[in-house]
Coordinates of C-alpha atoms in Angstrom, one line a residue:
Chain A
M256 CA 139.1 -167.4 28.1
N257 CA 142.9 -168.3 29.3
G258 CA 143.7 -164.1 28.9
S259 CA 141.2 -163.1 30.5
V260 CA 142.2 -165.4 33.8
E261 CA 145.7 -163.9 33.8
Q262 CA 144.7 -160.8 33.1
W263 CA 142.8 -160.2 36.7
S264 CA 145.3 -162.9 38.4
S265 CA 147.9 -159.7 37.6
I266 CA 145.2 -157.5 38.8
Y267 CA 144.9 -159.1 41.9
Y268 CA 149.0 -159.9 42.6
M269 CA 149.3 -156.1 42.2
L270 CA 146.0 -155.0 44.7
S271 CA 148.4 -158.1 47.0
L272 CA 151.8 -156.6 46.8
L273 CA 150.4 -153.1 46.7
A274 CA 147.8 -154.4 50.4
F275 CA 151.5 -155.6 52.0
M276 CA 153.1 -153.3 51.7
F277 CA 150.7 -150.6 52.9
L278 CA 150.2 -152.6 55.9
I279 CA 154.0 -153.2 56.2
L280 CA 154.2 -149.4 55.9
F281 CA 151.9 -148.2 57.9
N282 CA 150.9 -151.1 60.7
Q283 CA 151.4 -148.9 63.6
R284 CA 149.4 -145.8 61.7
I285 CA 146.7 -148.1 61.6
Q286 CA 147.0 -149.2 65.2
V287 CA 147.1 -146.0 66.6
I288 CA 144.1 -145.2 64.7
M289 CA 142.3 -147.4 66.3
W290 CA 143.5 -147.3 69.9
L291 CA 142.0 -143.4 69.5
M292 CA 139.0 -144.7 68.2
N293 CA 138.8 -146.9 71.5
I294 CA 139.6 -143.9 73.1
T295 CA 137.4 -141.5 71.2
R296 CA 134.5 -144.3 72.1
V297 CA 135.6 -144.1 76.3
L298 CA 135.9 -140.8 76.1
K299 CA 132.4 -140.0 74.9
K300 CA 131.2 -142.4 77.4
L301 CA 132.9 -140.6 80.5
E302 CA 131.7 -137.3 78.9
R303 CA 127.5 -138.5 78.8
M304 CA 128.6 -139.6 82.7
V305 CA 129.4 -136.7 83.7
D306 CA 126.3 -135.0 81.7
E307 CA 124.0 -137.4 84.1
C308 CA 126.0 -137.1 86.8
R309 CA 125.2 -133.0 86.9
S310 CA 121.7 -132.7 85.9
T311 CA 121.4 -135.7 88.7
L312 CA 122.8 -133.4 90.9
I313 CA 120.7 -129.9 89.7
N314 CA 117.9 -132.1 89.8
T315 CA 118.3 -132.3 93.4
M316 CA 119.2 -128.7 94.2
R317 CA 116.1 -128.0 92.8
K318 CA 114.1 -130.6 94.7
Y319 CA 115.6 -129.1 97.6
G320 CA 114.7 -125.7 97.5
C321 CA 117.8 -124.5 95.2
T322 CA 117.0 -120.6 92.9
L323 CA 120.3 -120.5 91.5
E324 CA 119.7 -119.0 88.0
D325 CA 123.2 -120.2 87.2
L326 CA 122.9 -123.6 88.8
N327 CA 124.6 -125.0 86.0
Y328 CA 127.8 -122.8 86.6
T329 CA 127.9 -123.6 90.4
I330 CA 127.8 -127.4 89.6
N331 CA 131.1 -127.0 87.2
E332 CA 132.9 -125.1 89.5
L333 CA 132.2 -127.8 92.2
L334 CA 133.4 -130.7 90.0
E335 CA 136.3 -129.0 89.8
F336 CA 137.0 -129.0 93.1
Y337 CA 140.4 -130.0 94.5
V338 CA 142.4 -130.2 97.3
I339 CA 146.1 -130.0 97.7
E340 CA 147.9 -132.3 99.2
P341 CA 150.6 -131.0 101.9
V342 CA 153.8 -130.3 101.5
E343 CA 155.4 -134.2 102.4
R344 CA 159.7 -133.2 102.2
D345 CA 159.4 -131.5 105.5
P346 CA 157.2 -134.5 107.2
F347 CA 156.7 -132.9 110.8
G348 CA 153.1 -132.4 111.1
V349 CA 152.2 -133.7 108.0
I350 CA 149.0 -136.0 109.7
R351 CA 148.2 -133.1 111.8
R352 CA 148.0 -130.9 108.4
L353 CA 146.5 -133.2 106.6
E354 CA 143.9 -133.4 108.6
H355 CA 143.0 -129.8 108.2
L356 CA 143.0 -129.8 104.5
I357 CA 139.9 -133.2 105.2
N358 CA 138.1 -130.7 107.2
L359 CA 138.3 -127.6 105.4
Q360 CA 137.2 -129.7 102.8
R361 CA 134.7 -131.1 104.8
G362 CA 133.0 -127.8 106.5
K363 CA 133.3 -126.2 102.1
F364 CA 130.6 -129.1 101.1
R365 CA 128.9 -128.7 104.0
E366 CA 128.8 -125.1 103.4
I367 CA 127.9 -126.1 99.4
V368 CA 125.4 -127.9 100.2
G369 CA 123.2 -125.9 102.5
R370 CA 123.7 -123.0 100.2
L371 CA 122.7 -125.0 97.4
A372 CA 119.7 -127.6 98.8
P373 CA 117.9 -125.3 101.7
K374 CA 115.3 -127.5 102.8
A375 CA 117.3 -130.5 102.6
D376 CA 117.0 -132.1 106.0
D377 CA 120.3 -133.8 108.1
V378 CA 120.5 -137.2 106.4
T379 CA 119.6 -135.8 102.5
R380 CA 122.2 -132.9 102.6
K381 CA 125.5 -135.5 103.7
N382 CA 123.7 -137.9 100.8
I383 CA 124.4 -134.8 98.5
E384 CA 127.6 -134.7 99.7
N385 CA 128.9 -138.1 98.6
M386 CA 126.9 -137.5 95.1
I387 CA 129.3 -134.2 95.0
E388 CA 132.4 -136.6 95.8
A389 CA 131.3 -139.1 94.0
S390 CA 130.4 -137.0 90.9
I391 CA 133.6 -134.7 92.0
A392 CA 135.2 -138.4 90.8
V393 CA 133.9 -139.3 87.8
N394 CA 134.5 -135.9 86.3
T395 CA 138.4 -136.0 87.1
L396 CA 138.5 -139.3 85.8
Y397 CA 137.1 -138.0 82.3
R398 CA 139.0 -135.0 82.1
I399 CA 142.0 -137.1 83.2
V400 CA 141.3 -139.6 80.4
R401 CA 140.5 -136.3 78.2
H402 CA 144.1 -135.2 79.0
F403 CA 146.2 -137.7 77.8
F404 CA 144.2 -137.9 74.7
I405 CA 144.5 -134.9 73.3
L406 CA 148.5 -134.9 74.4
G407 CA 148.0 -138.5 72.5
K408 CA 147.2 -136.6 69.3
K409 CA 149.3 -133.7 70.3
T410 CA 153.1 -135.0 70.5
K411 CA 151.9 -138.1 68.2
S412 CA 153.1 -140.2 71.1
M413 CA 152.3 -143.5 70.8
L414 CA 153.0 -143.8 73.9
I415 CA 150.8 -141.7 75.9
I416 CA 147.6 -143.4 72.9
A417 CA 149.0 -147.2 73.4
Q418 CA 149.7 -146.3 77.6
L419 CA 146.0 -144.3 78.2
E420 CA 144.2 -147.5 75.4
M421 CA 145.9 -150.4 78.0
A422 CA 144.7 -148.2 81.2
L423 CA 141.2 -148.1 80.1
P424 CA 138.8 -150.8 81.1
Y425 CA 140.1 -150.3 84.7
I426 CA 139.6 -146.6 84.2
M427 CA 136.8 -147.6 83.1
R428 CA 135.8 -149.7 85.8
F429 CA 136.4 -146.8 88.6
A430 CA 134.7 -144.7 86.6
E431 CA 131.0 -146.9 86.0
A432 CA 132.0 -147.3 90.1
Y433 CA 131.2 -144.1 91.5
F434 CA 128.4 -143.4 89.0
N435 CA 126.3 -145.9 89.3
A436 CA 126.9 -145.2 93.6
I437 CA 125.4 -142.0 92.7
K438 CA 121.8 -143.6 91.7
V439 CA 122.1 -145.4 95.1
F440 CA 123.0 -142.2 97.5
S441 CA 120.3 -140.2 95.6
Q442 CA 118.0 -142.9 97.4
G443 CA 119.9 -143.6 100.6
K444 CA 120.3 -147.2 100.5
P445 CA 123.0 -149.3 102.8
L446 CA 126.2 -149.0 100.3
G447 CA 128.4 -152.5 100.6
D448 CA 130.7 -150.3 102.3
G449 CA 128.4 -149.6 105.5
I450 CA 129.3 -153.1 106.8
G451 CA 130.8 -152.0 110.0
P452 CA 128.7 -149.3 111.0
L453 CA 125.8 -152.2 110.3
V454 CA 127.7 -155.1 112.8
A455 CA 128.9 -152.0 114.9
G456 CA 124.6 -151.3 115.1
K457 CA 123.8 -154.7 115.9
L458 CA 125.9 -154.4 119.1
M459 CA 124.0 -151.8 120.0
L460 CA 121.1 -152.3 119.1
N461 CA 119.2 -151.8 122.3
A462 CA 121.6 -150.0 124.4
E463 CA 121.3 -146.4 125.3
K464 CA 123.4 -144.1 122.7
K465 CA 125.9 -140.8 123.0
V466 CA 126.3 -138.8 120.0
V467 CA 130.1 -137.4 120.7
K468 CA 131.6 -135.6 118.5
D469 CA 132.0 -135.0 114.9
D470 CA 129.2 -137.1 113.7
T471 CA 130.2 -140.6 115.5
V472 CA 128.2 -143.0 118.3
I473 CA 129.0 -144.7 121.2
A474 CA 127.4 -147.0 122.7
E475 CA 128.3 -149.1 125.9
V476 CA 126.9 -152.1 125.9
P477 CA 127.6 -154.5 128.8
F478 CA 128.9 -158.6 127.6
E479 CA 130.0 -161.7 129.9
G480 CA 131.2 -159.2 132.2
R481 CA 133.2 -157.3 130.5
R482 CA 132.5 -153.7 129.4
L483 CA 132.2 -153.0 125.2
I484 CA 131.8 -149.6 123.8
V485 CA 131.0 -149.5 120.8
I486 CA 131.4 -147.2 118.0
K487 CA 130.1 -146.3 114.6
A488 CA 129.5 -142.9 112.2
L489 CA 126.4 -141.1 113.4
G490 CA 123.2 -142.8 110.6
P491 CA 122.1 -143.4 108.5
G492 CA 123.3 -139.7 106.2
G493 CA 126.2 -140.7 104.5
E494 CA 129.1 -140.5 107.3
V495 CA 132.2 -141.7 107.7
G496 CA 132.8 -140.1 111.4
K497 CA 135.9 -140.0 112.9
P498 CA 136.6 -142.9 115.0
G499 CA 140.2 -141.9 115.6
K500 CA 139.7 -139.2 117.2
V501 CA 136.3 -141.0 119.4
I502 CA 138.9 -144.2 119.8
E503 CA 142.2 -142.3 121.6
E504 CA 139.9 -139.7 123.2
L505 CA 137.9 -143.0 125.2
V506 CA 141.5 -144.7 125.7
E507 CA 142.7 -141.4 127.3
E508 CA 139.6 -141.2 129.3
N509 CA 140.1 -145.0 130.7
G510 CA 144.3 -143.6 131.3
G511 CA 144.7 -146.6 129.0
K512 CA 143.4 -149.4 130.4
V513 CA 141.4 -150.8 127.2
A514 CA 142.3 -154.8 126.6
R515 CA 141.5 -154.8 122.6
I516 CA 140.2 -152.6 120.0
I517 CA 138.9 -154.0 117.8
M518 CA 137.7 -152.6 114.1
I519 CA 135.1 -154.5 111.3
D520 CA 135.3 -153.0 108.3
A521 CA 135.0 -153.4 104.8
A522 CA 138.4 -153.8 102.0
L523 CA 138.9 -154.8 98.7
K524 CA 138.9 -158.7 97.7
L525 CA 141.4 -159.7 94.6
E526 CA 139.9 -160.9 92.0
G527 CA 138.2 -164.8 92.9
E528 CA 138.0 -164.0 96.0
K529 CA 134.5 -164.7 97.5
S530 CA 132.5 -160.8 98.1
G531 CA 130.9 -161.1 101.6
D532 CA 134.1 -163.8 103.1
V533 CA 135.4 -162.5 106.6
V534 CA 139.2 -162.5 107.7
E535 CA 140.9 -161.7 110.8
G536 CA 144.0 -160.5 110.7
I537 CA 145.5 -157.5 113.5
G538 CA 146.0 -153.6 112.3
A539 CA 143.8 -150.6 111.8
A540 CA 141.2 -151.6 109.2
I541 CA 140.6 -147.5 107.9
G542 CA 140.9 -146.9 104.0
D543 CA 141.4 -143.7 105.3
P544 CA 143.8 -141.3 103.6
G545 CA 145.8 -140.9 106.9
P546 CA 144.8 -139.1 110.0
E547 CA 142.3 -141.6 111.9
K548 CA 144.6 -144.3 110.8
F549 CA 147.2 -142.8 112.8
R550 CA 145.7 -142.0 115.9
I551 CA 144.3 -145.4 115.9
E552 CA 147.6 -147.0 115.2
E553 CA 149.7 -144.2 117.7
V554 CA 147.4 -144.4 120.7
A555 CA 148.0 -148.4 120.1
T556 CA 150.7 -148.4 120.3
R557 CA 151.5 -145.6 122.9
Y558 CA 149.5 -148.2 125.8
N559 CA 150.3 -151.9 124.4
I560 CA 146.6 -152.6 122.9
P561 CA 146.3 -155.5 120.6
L562 CA 144.6 -153.7 117.4
D563 CA 142.1 -156.7 116.3
A564 CA 140.8 -156.3 112.2
I565 CA 138.4 -157.9 110.9
I566 CA 137.3 -157.3 107.1
I567 CA 134.6 -158.4 105.5
K568 CA 136.0 -158.8 101.5
E569 CA 133.6 -156.7 98.4
S570 CA 134.3 -154.6 94.5
L571 CA 135.2 -151.9 94.4
E572 CA 132.3 -152.1 92.9
E573 CA 130.3 -153.8 96.1
A574 CA 131.3 -151.0 98.3
V575 CA 129.7 -147.8 96.7
G576 CA 127.0 -149.7 95.3
A577 CA 123.8 -150.5 96.7
M578 CA 124.8 -153.8 99.2
K579 CA 123.9 -156.7 98.3
K580 CA 122.9 -160.1 100.0
E581 CA 125.7 -161.6 100.8
I582 CA 127.2 -158.8 102.0
A583 CA 124.2 -158.4 104.2
E584 CA 124.1 -161.5 105.0
A585 CA 127.2 -161.1 106.8
A586 CA 126.8 -159.2 109.8
Q587 CA 125.5 -161.7 111.9
R588 CA 128.2 -163.8 111.1
V589 CA 130.8 -160.7 111.7
V590 CA 128.7 -160.0 114.7
D591 CA 128.9 -164.1 116.1
R592 CA 133.0 -163.5 115.2
V593 CA 133.6 -160.5 117.2
K594 CA 131.8 -162.2 120.5
E595 CA 133.5 -165.1 119.9
L596 CA 136.9 -163.2 119.8
I597 CA 135.9 -161.0 123.4
R598 CA 135.3 -164.2 124.6
E599 CA 138.3 -165.8 123.6
R600 CA 141.3 -163.6 124.3
T601 CA 139.2 -160.5 126.9
K602 CA 138.5 -161.7 130.8
E603 CA 135.9 -160.4 132.7
G604 CA 136.1 -156.7 133.7
D605 CA 137.8 -155.5 130.7
I606 CA 137.1 -153.5 128.7
V607 CA 137.0 -153.9 125.3
I608 CA 136.8 -150.9 121.7
V609 CA 134.7 -152.5 118.9
A610 CA 134.9 -150.0 115.7
G611 CA 132.1 -150.2 113.3
I612 CA 133.8 -148.3 109.7
G613 CA 132.4 -147.2 107.0
N614 CA 130.2 -145.0 105.4
T615 CA 126.7 -145.6 107.3
M616 CA 124.9 -144.2 104.4
G617 CA 120.9 -146.1 105.2
I618 CA 121.9 -147.0 108.4
G619 CA 120.5 -146.0 111.5
Q620 CA 121.7 -146.6 115.1
Chain B
M287 CA 118.0 -151.9 70.5
R288 CA 115.6 -150.1 67.2
K289 CA 118.1 -149.6 65.4
E290 CA 119.9 -152.4 66.5
A291 CA 117.3 -154.8 64.8
L292 CA 117.0 -152.1 62.1
R293 CA 119.9 -152.8 60.7
T294 CA 119.8 -156.3 61.5
F295 CA 117.0 -156.6 58.9
L296 CA 118.2 -154.5 56.0
L297 CA 122.0 -156.6 56.5
S298 CA 119.8 -159.8 56.3
A299 CA 118.0 -158.3 53.3
L300 CA 120.8 -157.9 51.3
I301 CA 122.2 -161.2 52.1
A302 CA 118.8 -162.8 51.2
F303 CA 119.0 -160.7 47.9
L304 CA 122.7 -161.1 46.8
L305 CA 121.8 -164.9 46.8
T306 CA 118.9 -165.0 45.0
F307 CA 121.1 -162.5 42.6
M308 CA 123.3 -165.5 42.5
L309 CA 121.0 -168.3 42.1
F310 CA 119.7 -166.8 39.0
T311 CA 122.6 -165.8 37.1
P312 CA 124.7 -167.8 34.4
W313 CA 127.6 -167.7 36.2
E314 CA 129.7 -170.5 34.7
Q315 CA 132.2 -168.5 32.5
D316 CA 132.9 -165.9 35.2
K317 CA 134.6 -168.1 38.0
E318 CA 136.6 -164.7 39.6
A319 CA 133.0 -163.1 39.9
R320 CA 131.3 -166.3 41.8
L321 CA 134.0 -165.8 43.8
F322 CA 134.2 -162.8 44.7
F323 CA 130.3 -161.9 45.7
K324 CA 130.6 -165.3 48.2
L325 CA 133.3 -163.8 50.0
I326 CA 130.8 -160.4 50.0
I327 CA 128.2 -162.6 51.7
L328 CA 130.2 -164.1 53.9
L329 CA 131.4 -160.7 54.8
L330 CA 127.9 -159.3 55.7
M331 CA 126.1 -162.5 57.2
L332 CA 128.8 -161.9 60.0
T333 CA 128.5 -158.8 60.2
V334 CA 124.2 -160.3 61.0
L335 CA 125.9 -162.2 63.3
L336 CA 127.7 -159.6 65.3
S337 CA 124.6 -157.2 65.2
Y338 CA 122.8 -159.5 66.1
V339 CA 125.5 -160.8 68.6
Q340 CA 126.0 -156.6 69.9
S341 CA 121.5 -156.7 70.5
I342 CA 121.8 -159.9 72.4
K343 CA 124.1 -158.6 75.1
Q344 CA 122.1 -154.6 75.6
A345 CA 119.0 -156.8 75.5
E346 CA 120.5 -158.1 78.5
R347 CA 122.0 -155.0 79.6
I348 CA 118.2 -153.4 79.8
K349 CA 116.7 -156.1 81.6
R350 CA 118.9 -156.5 84.2
V351 CA 117.4 -153.9 86.8
E352 CA 118.7 -154.0 90.5
L353 CA 115.6 -155.5 92.8
T354 CA 116.3 -153.4 96.4
Y355 CA 114.6 -155.5 100.2
T356 CA 113.5 -154.6 103.1
V357 CA 113.2 -157.2 105.8
I358 CA 111.3 -157.0 109.6
R359 CA 112.9 -158.2 112.2
C360 CA 110.9 -158.5 115.6
S361 CA 113.6 -157.5 119.0
N362 CA 111.2 -160.4 120.6
C363 CA 110.0 -163.1 119.0
N364 CA 111.4 -165.0 115.7
Y365 CA 108.6 -162.8 113.6
K366 CA 110.4 -161.8 110.2
L367 CA 109.4 -159.7 107.2
E368 CA 110.3 -159.4 104.0
R369 CA 109.1 -156.1 101.4
E370 CA 109.7 -154.5 98.4
Y371 CA 112.5 -151.3 99.9
R372 CA 110.7 -148.3 100.3
E373 CA 112.0 -144.0 100.2
G374 CA 112.7 -143.3 103.9
D375 CA 113.5 -147.0 104.9
F376 CA 116.7 -147.5 106.6
V377 CA 118.8 -150.1 108.5
F378 CA 117.1 -150.1 112.8
K379 CA 114.4 -147.6 111.8
R380 CA 111.2 -148.5 114.4
V381 CA 108.6 -149.6 111.8
G382 CA 106.3 -151.5 115.0
I383 CA 105.2 -153.2 116.9
C384 CA 104.7 -156.5 117.3
Q385 CA 101.5 -159.0 118.0
C386 CA 104.3 -160.0 120.6
G387 CA 104.6 -156.9 122.1
G388 CA 108.2 -156.4 120.8
S389 CA 109.4 -153.4 118.9
L390 CA 109.5 -154.1 114.5
Y391 CA 112.7 -152.9 113.4
I392 CA 114.6 -152.8 110.0
D393 CA 116.9 -155.9 110.6
M394 CA 118.9 -155.5 106.7
I395 CA 117.9 -153.9 103.4
Y396 CA 120.1 -155.8 100.7
T397 CA 119.5 -155.6 96.8
I398 CA 120.5 -158.3 94.1
K399 CA 121.0 -158.2 90.4
P400 CA 118.6 -160.9 88.8
Q401 CA 121.4 -164.0 87.3
R402 CA 121.8 -163.5 83.7
P403 CA 120.0 -166.0 81.6
S404 CA 122.6 -169.1 80.2
K405 CA 123.9 -167.7 77.3
P406 CA 124.5 -169.6 73.8
W407 CA 127.7 -171.1 72.2
L408 CA 128.3 -168.7 70.7
L409 CA 128.2 -165.9 73.1
R410 CA 130.0 -167.8 75.4

């Protein structure tokens, strides 16, 4: 009996020694395999997301009269669309060149949507453009993850695989935010980013509106002896307009005699901060790639006009997702804040420009 | 969801079988074998628990569907109506005339996500 127990003990000892040696020698390899397994799982999820984006776009195009037989191929090409950024080695005129490229991109999307969804009205076309942009974002993230995954496997580089695995939660946060946004875009509901236009719309509610260039609308609102010029993008289609260009022209029109420029926009909150919190600061509150912000800063500096910024804190998911109750309810608080600011810092007879910045999807005027 | 439930059921059945097998077998002579069986049962129980946690998390994800509401107000009086969002609704859309003669417009469209149900301590 004792002999049998000793025999078993020796086998267990040998086995545990072997297991120990195996772990010592192959621990890094095991770790890499586990990372690769996790990346594969995420990659499959991203692939499913891209497939769903593609089928949503195809269904939407078909719904609005697309008769193309090779629509799948056209959508695949569209998902790979890219813009080459202007050269920055010679920074002279870089903003002008960037604006030109943004205009070209916008024109290209309009032309494509017009061709692929001929029966869609203007509002729906703009929403489809937003859907395309979000789909391109999801597809780009998928392609980047796939690139580094394959590269890591090919080169057997632990560094590439580890970096990719550690960045995955952040990448997936972006991917899921844009993926969920596509459904909201297809329904045309207001986005969290639409808080700026919502506030501007509230300010210009009963005033006469005028559509100016590039899908931007303005209204002159008398307020306690002051002349408010309120600006927002033309809704309810998914549009951001060209507030920079319009502000620049309005200031020039008034010979630079503008007392203040107040900008309202959604801003990304830091973790731990509360959504819907309203914060005041100075500067051009606009999250565009550059041209609009540049124009506003330029004209404000040229005529020495104070720039006030009111931001509403949101997470990325909230900004590109459907507007949440706490954010929608913040709109009235912002309106009151703007009025208070105008009373405190301007006098009767002054001209004040108030710009509601953001995507005006689901928000009219 | 069905796959998860089936997996949990099969694992539970296997544990039950092993426990019964262990109870009705004379193990007094072979302590190592008994230890080995106990270890297997422990691992299986852990798998069942993880499977159960996963199925609960998945069910939660499915249940938490977003709801969108439209708030209608009168431009003249304090009339306010809240209803479910309908396709074609947009903020500041004129939707009719109020009893007071003022125009009714959509003041707000917002989405709410139902709160997560409180989790058992094991899942927190």
